[in-house]
Coordinates of C-alpha atoms and ligand atoms in Angstrom, one line a residue:
M194 CA 181.8 -167.0 190.6
A195 CA 178.6 -168.6 189.5
F196 CA 177.1 -171.2 191.8
V197 CA 176.8 -174.4 189.9
D198 CA 174.3 -176.8 191.4
E199 CA 173.7 -179.2 188.5
I200 CA 175.7 -180.6 185.7
N201 CA 175.3 -183.1 182.9
I202 CA 178.4 -185.1 182.1
R203 CA 179.4 -188.2 180.3
L204 CA 181.7 -190.4 182.4
K205 CA 183.6 -193.4 181.1
A206 CA 185.7 -196.0 182.8
G207 CA 189.0 -196.9 181.2
D208 CA 189.3 -199.6 178.6
G209 CA 191.4 -202.6 179.4
G210 CA 194.9 -202.7 177.8
D211 CA 195.7 -205.4 175.2
G212 CA 197.5 -208.6 175.8
V213 CA 200.5 -209.1 173.6
V214 CA 202.4 -211.9 171.8
R215 CA 206.1 -212.0 172.8
W216 CA 208.7 -214.7 173.1
M217 CA 211.5 -215.5 175.5
H218 CA 214.8 -214.3 174.4
E219 CA 217.4 -216.4 176.2
R220 CA 220.8 -216.8 174.7
G221 CA 221.8 -220.3 173.9
K222 CA 218.4 -221.7 174.1
E223 CA 216.8 -223.4 171.1
F224 CA 213.2 -223.2 172.2
M225 CA 211.7 -219.9 173.0
G226 CA 208.5 -220.1 175.0
P227 CA 205.7 -217.5 175.1
A228 CA 206.4 -214.5 177.2
G229 CA 203.6 -212.0 176.3
G230 CA 202.2 -210.5 179.5
N231 CA 198.6 -209.8 180.4
A232 CA 197.3 -206.3 180.2
G233 CA 196.0 -204.1 183.0
H234 CA 192.3 -203.4 183.5
G235 CA 190.9 -199.9 182.8
G236 CA 190.5 -197.5 185.7
N237 CA 187.1 -197.5 187.4
V238 CA 185.0 -194.4 188.0
F239 CA 184.0 -193.3 191.5
I240 CA 182.2 -190.5 193.0
E241 CA 183.3 -189.1 196.3
G242 CA 181.6 -186.7 198.7
V243 CA 183.4 -183.5 199.7
R244 CA 182.4 -180.7 202.0
D245 CA 182.4 -178.0 199.4
I246 CA 179.1 -176.7 197.9
G247 CA 181.1 -175.2 195.1
A248 CA 182.6 -178.4 193.9
L249 CA 180.5 -178.8 190.8
F250 CA 181.8 -175.5 189.5
A251 CA 184.9 -177.3 188.3
F252 CA 182.8 -179.3 185.9
R253 CA 180.8 -176.5 184.3
N254 CA 182.5 -176.6 181.0
I255 CA 183.4 -180.3 180.9
K256 CA 181.4 -182.6 178.7
T257 CA 183.1 -185.8 179.3
L258 CA 185.7 -187.4 181.6
E259 CA 187.4 -190.7 181.3
A260 CA 189.4 -193.0 183.6
E261 CA 192.8 -194.1 182.4
R262 CA 193.1 -197.1 180.0
G263 CA 194.9 -200.1 181.3
R264 CA 198.5 -200.6 180.0
D265 CA 199.2 -203.3 177.5
G266 CA 201.0 -206.4 178.6
G267 CA 204.7 -206.4 178.1
R268 CA 207.5 -208.6 177.1
D269 CA 209.2 -210.9 179.6
S270 CA 205.8 -211.8 181.0
M271 CA 205.3 -208.3 182.3
Y272 CA 201.8 -207.4 183.4
G273 CA 200.5 -204.1 182.2
R274 CA 199.5 -201.9 185.1
A275 CA 195.9 -201.0 185.7
G276 CA 194.6 -197.6 184.6
D277 CA 194.2 -195.0 187.3
D278 CA 190.7 -194.7 188.6
L279 CA 188.8 -191.5 188.0
I280 CA 187.5 -190.0 191.2
V281 CA 184.8 -187.3 190.6
K282 CA 184.5 -185.1 193.7
I283 CA 181.1 -183.8 194.3
P284 CA 179.5 -181.9 197.2
I285 CA 177.8 -183.9 199.9
G286 CA 174.0 -183.7 199.3
S287 CA 174.4 -184.4 195.6
V288 CA 172.2 -186.9 193.8
V289 CA 173.9 -188.7 190.9
K290 CA 171.6 -190.2 188.3
N291 CA 172.8 -192.5 185.6
L292 CA 170.7 -191.4 182.7
D293 CA 171.2 -194.7 180.8
T294 CA 170.1 -197.0 183.5
G295 CA 168.0 -194.7 185.7
M296 CA 170.0 -195.6 188.8
E297 CA 170.3 -192.9 191.4
I298 CA 172.8 -192.5 194.2
E299 CA 172.8 -189.9 196.9
I300 CA 176.1 -189.0 198.5
L301 CA 175.5 -187.8 202.1
K302 CA 178.9 -188.2 203.8
E303 CA 182.2 -186.5 203.4
G304 CA 184.7 -189.0 202.1
E305 CA 182.0 -191.5 201.0
R306 CA 183.1 -193.1 197.8
V307 CA 180.9 -195.1 195.5
Q308 CA 181.9 -196.9 192.3
I309 CA 179.6 -196.0 189.5
L310 CA 181.4 -197.5 186.4
R311 CA 183.7 -200.4 185.9
G312 CA 186.9 -200.4 183.9
G313 CA 187.3 -203.0 181.1
G314 CA 189.2 -206.1 181.8
G315 CA 192.7 -206.3 180.4
G316 CA 193.5 -208.8 177.6
F317 CA 195.6 -211.9 178.0
G318 CA 199.1 -212.2 176.6
N319 CA 200.2 -215.3 174.8
E320 CA 201.8 -216.7 177.8
H321 CA 198.3 -217.1 179.3
F322 CA 197.4 -219.6 176.6
K323 CA 200.4 -221.9 177.1
S324 CA 199.5 -225.5 177.8
S325 CA 200.8 -229.0 177.1
T326 CA 198.8 -228.9 173.8
N327 CA 199.6 -225.3 173.0
I328 CA 203.3 -224.8 173.6
V329 CA 203.8 -222.0 171.0
P330 CA 200.6 -220.0 171.5
E331 CA 200.2 -217.2 169.0
Q332 CA 197.1 -215.8 170.4
S333 CA 196.4 -212.8 172.7
T334 CA 193.2 -211.0 173.4
K335 CA 192.3 -207.3 173.3
G336 CA 191.2 -205.4 176.4
K337 CA 187.5 -205.0 177.1
I338 CA 185.8 -201.6 176.7
G339 CA 185.1 -199.8 179.9
D340 CA 181.6 -198.9 180.9
G341 CA 180.3 -195.4 180.0
A342 CA 177.1 -193.5 180.7
D343 CA 175.6 -190.0 180.8
F344 CA 175.0 -188.6 184.3
H345 CA 173.0 -185.8 185.8
I346 CA 174.5 -184.6 189.1
E347 CA 172.4 -182.3 191.2
L348 CA 173.2 -180.7 194.5
R349 CA 170.5 -180.6 197.1
L350 CA 171.9 -179.0 200.1
L351 CA 171.7 -180.7 203.5
V352 CA 170.7 -178.1 206.0
D353 CA 169.3 -178.0 209.5
A354 CA 167.6 -174.6 209.1
G355 CA 167.0 -172.5 206.0
F356 CA 166.1 -168.9 205.9
A357 CA 163.1 -167.7 203.9
G358 CA 161.6 -164.2 203.6
F359 CA 161.4 -161.0 201.6
P360 CA 164.5 -159.4 200.2
N361 CA 166.2 -157.1 202.8
A362 CA 164.6 -159.0 205.7
G363 CA 168.1 -159.4 207.1
K364 CA 168.6 -163.1 206.3
S365 CA 172.2 -162.9 205.3
S366 CA 173.1 -160.5 208.1
L367 CA 171.6 -163.0 210.6
L368 CA 173.5 -165.9 209.0
N369 CA 176.7 -163.9 209.3
A370 CA 176.0 -163.1 213.0
L371 CA 175.2 -166.7 213.9
T372 CA 177.9 -168.5 211.9
N373 CA 181.3 -168.2 210.3
A374 CA 179.7 -167.2 207.0
K375 CA 180.7 -164.1 205.1
A376 CA 177.6 -163.6 203.0
K377 CA 177.2 -160.3 201.2
V378 CA 174.9 -157.9 202.9
A379 CA 173.4 -154.7 201.4
S380 CA 170.6 -152.3 201.8
Y381 CA 169.0 -153.1 198.5
Q382 CA 166.9 -156.0 197.4
F383 CA 168.2 -159.3 196.0
T384 CA 171.7 -159.0 197.4
T385 CA 171.8 -162.7 197.8
L386 CA 171.8 -164.4 194.4
E387 CA 173.2 -167.8 195.4
P388 CA 172.7 -169.8 198.6
N389 CA 175.2 -169.1 201.4
L390 CA 175.9 -171.7 204.1
G391 CA 177.1 -171.3 207.6
D392 CA 178.0 -173.6 210.4
M393 CA 176.5 -172.9 213.8
Y394 CA 178.2 -175.3 216.2
G395 CA 177.6 -178.2 213.8
F396 CA 174.2 -177.1 212.6
I397 CA 174.2 -176.0 209.0
L398 CA 172.2 -172.9 208.2
A399 CA 171.3 -171.9 204.6
D400 CA 170.6 -168.4 203.5
I401 CA 168.8 -168.2 200.1
P402 CA 167.7 -165.3 197.9
G403 CA 164.6 -163.3 198.9
L404 CA 161.1 -164.2 197.8
I405 CA 158.5 -161.8 196.6
E406 CA 154.9 -162.1 195.7
G407 CA 154.6 -164.0 192.4
A408 CA 158.1 -165.7 192.9
S409 CA 156.5 -169.0 192.1
E410 CA 155.5 -167.6 188.7
G411 CA 159.0 -166.3 188.1
K412 CA 158.9 -162.8 189.6
G413 CA 162.0 -161.4 191.2
L414 CA 164.6 -164.2 191.2
G415 CA 161.9 -166.8 190.9
H416 CA 161.6 -169.7 193.4
K417 CA 163.8 -172.4 191.9
F418 CA 166.4 -171.8 194.6
L419 CA 163.9 -173.0 197.2
R420 CA 164.9 -176.5 196.3
H421 CA 168.1 -175.8 198.2
I422 CA 166.1 -175.9 201.4
A423 CA 164.0 -178.8 200.2
R424 CA 165.7 -181.0 202.7
T425 CA 165.9 -178.6 205.6
K426 CA 164.4 -179.6 208.9
T427 CA 163.3 -176.1 209.9
I428 CA 162.4 -173.0 208.1
L429 CA 163.4 -169.7 209.7
H430 CA 160.8 -167.3 208.3
C431 CA 162.4 -163.9 208.6
I432 CA 160.2 -160.8 208.8
S433 CA 161.7 -157.4 209.3
L434 CA 160.1 -155.2 211.9
E435 CA 160.2 -152.5 209.2
N436 CA 156.9 -154.2 208.1
E437 CA 154.0 -152.7 209.9
D438 CA 151.7 -155.5 208.8
I439 CA 153.4 -158.7 210.0
A440 CA 150.4 -160.9 209.0
A441 CA 150.4 -159.7 205.4
A442 CA 154.1 -160.2 205.0
Y443 CA 153.9 -163.6 206.5
K444 CA 151.0 -164.7 204.3
T445 CA 152.6 -163.5 201.1
I446 CA 155.7 -165.6 201.8
R447 CA 153.7 -168.6 203.0
A448 CA 151.7 -168.5 199.7
E449 CA 154.9 -168.7 197.7
L450 CA 156.3 -171.5 199.8
E451 CA 153.0 -173.4 199.3
A452 CA 153.0 -172.8 195.6
H453 CA 156.6 -174.0 195.3
S454 CA 156.1 -177.2 197.3
P455 CA 153.5 -178.2 199.9
E456 CA 156.1 -180.5 201.3
L457 CA 158.4 -177.6 202.0
A458 CA 155.6 -175.5 203.4
A459 CA 154.7 -178.4 205.8
K460 CA 158.1 -178.3 207.5
K461 CA 158.5 -176.9 211.0
E462 CA 158.7 -173.1 210.8
I463 CA 159.9 -170.5 213.2
I464 CA 158.9 -166.9 212.7
V465 CA 162.0 -164.7 213.2
L466 CA 161.2 -161.0 213.7
T467 CA 164.4 -159.2 212.6
K468 CA 165.8 -155.7 213.2
T469 CA 164.2 -155.2 216.7
D470 CA 166.5 -152.2 217.1
L471 CA 164.2 -150.3 214.7
V472 CA 161.1 -150.4 216.9
D473 CA 160.5 -149.6 220.5
E474 CA 159.7 -152.2 223.2
K475 CA 155.9 -151.6 223.0
I476 CA 155.7 -152.2 219.2
L477 CA 158.0 -155.2 219.5
K478 CA 155.6 -156.8 222.1
T479 CA 152.6 -156.1 219.8
R480 CA 154.3 -157.6 216.8
I481 CA 155.3 -160.7 218.7
K482 CA 151.7 -161.1 219.7
E483 CA 150.5 -160.7 216.1
A484 CA 153.1 -163.2 214.9
K485 CA 152.1 -165.8 217.6
K486 CA 148.7 -165.8 216.1
L487 CA 150.2 -166.9 212.8
N488 CA 152.6 -169.5 214.3
P489 CA 153.3 -169.9 218.0
D490 CA 157.0 -170.4 217.4
V491 CA 158.3 -166.8 217.3
M492 CA 161.8 -165.5 217.9
Y493 CA 163.2 -162.1 217.5
V494 CA 166.7 -160.5 217.1
S495 CA 168.7 -157.6 216.1
I496 CA 172.1 -158.2 214.7
I497 CA 173.5 -155.1 216.3
D498 CA 172.5 -156.3 219.8
D499 CA 175.1 -158.9 220.9
E500 CA 173.1 -160.0 223.8
Q501 CA 170.1 -160.7 221.6
V502 CA 172.2 -162.5 219.1
K503 CA 173.7 -164.8 221.7
E504 CA 170.3 -165.5 223.2
F505 CA 168.8 -166.1 219.8
R506 CA 171.6 -168.5 218.9
D507 CA 171.2 -170.5 222.2
N508 CA 167.5 -170.8 221.7
L509 CA 167.8 -171.8 218.1
I510 CA 170.4 -174.5 219.0
K511 CA 168.0 -175.9 221.6
T512 CA 165.2 -176.0 219.1
L513 CA 167.3 -177.7 216.4
R514 CA 168.5 -180.3 218.8
V515 CA 165.1 -181.9 219.2
Ligands
GTP70 N1 169.0 -151.9 211.9 C1 169.2 -153.1 211.5 N2 169.5 -153.3 210.2 C2 169.7 -154.6 209.8 C3 169.6 -155.7 210.7 N3 169.9 -156.8 210.0 C4 170.1 -156.5 208.7 N4 170.0 -155.1 208.6 C5 170.2 -154.4 207.3 O1 169.2 -154.7 206.4 C6 169.7 -154.7 205.1 C7 169.5 -156.0 204.4 O2 170.2 -157.0 205.0 P1 170.6 -158.4 204.3 O3 171.1 -159.3 205.4 O4 171.4 -158.2 203.1 O5 169.1 -158.9 203.9 P2 168.7 -160.2 203.1 O6 167.4 -160.7 203.7 O7 169.8 -161.2 203.1 O8 168.4 -159.6 201.6 P3 168.4 -160.3 200.2 O9 169.7 -161.0 200.1 O10 168.3 -159.2 199.2 O11 167.2 -161.2 200.1 C8 171.2 -154.3 205.2 O12 171.4 -153.0 205.0 C9 171.5 -154.7 206.6 O13 172.6 -153.9 207.2 C10 169.3 -155.4 212.0 O14 169.2 -156.3 212.9 N5 169.1 -154.1 212.4
MG71 MG1 170.8 -161.9 201.5

């Protein structure tokens, strides 16, 4: 299933129903007064935040959606009922832009609902026009047209910590070890093609595809997916201890982050040395020292060492709390 993180869609509120001209039908009465009811207004359009990063997938082939039209007025002074609202469910962290007006709305909370288009008002039935000077009103009015506009909806994930690093660094494995996520893990490069999210005691971690040198010029899977961690608070820069030159690996990824966005590169970063089980204690100590020269915030872990995973998680939670 492809990950859909942006859509273009035309949304339209419902048109108002029409008012009608009707007359009372009472047996034995000479005069029949007006009894055409007013119509219902058209349904409004709302957007609502849901906790499902895949929610935009449902709209991938949809060009336009419309709220229900209001019902026409009825006889015997019956009101037409209002059209049902259209509620467009989008993942929290989405930015909704009205391309006609330029207005932008960001949905950050689950269940948050914002009206973006108004339905058209319903028309009046002839009873509405009854007055002492107009006792047999023949007029009624049509419903108003509901608002419509083109929208661009883009998901920008809200995450506490985002993984960055070379393919095969062990990012997805670590996400799985720390959270409830079930990201695909494999011993080849570019296993992760779409972001994976996991919840670590309320902190959202995002695993994204691997970066390589030249990613900012489109190499590998490119770098566009880095926007998914544009709003992360912390970058977990993963470097596998399979690398003998930590500094070189570090600098390559840093250069790609810089090229993508200096703003992203300026975020708090923790170097995470992964796969500690592949090196002996002495090498680990040396690598930690080397890493600390690049950034004093260094952590290390092996996903096959439960003790280390637990300690790593506790430390990470402490860091993310501040
Ligand atoms: N020995 C050892 N192997 C690990 C560890 N963590 C991950 N691996 C292995 O490293 C390989 C790559 O792991 P992934 O988690 O898929 O790496 P990734 O960084 O998500 O890779 P991409 O999605 O391609 O960017 C897999 O074969 C994992 O089993 C670890 O702590 N120790
Ligand atoms: Mg991966």
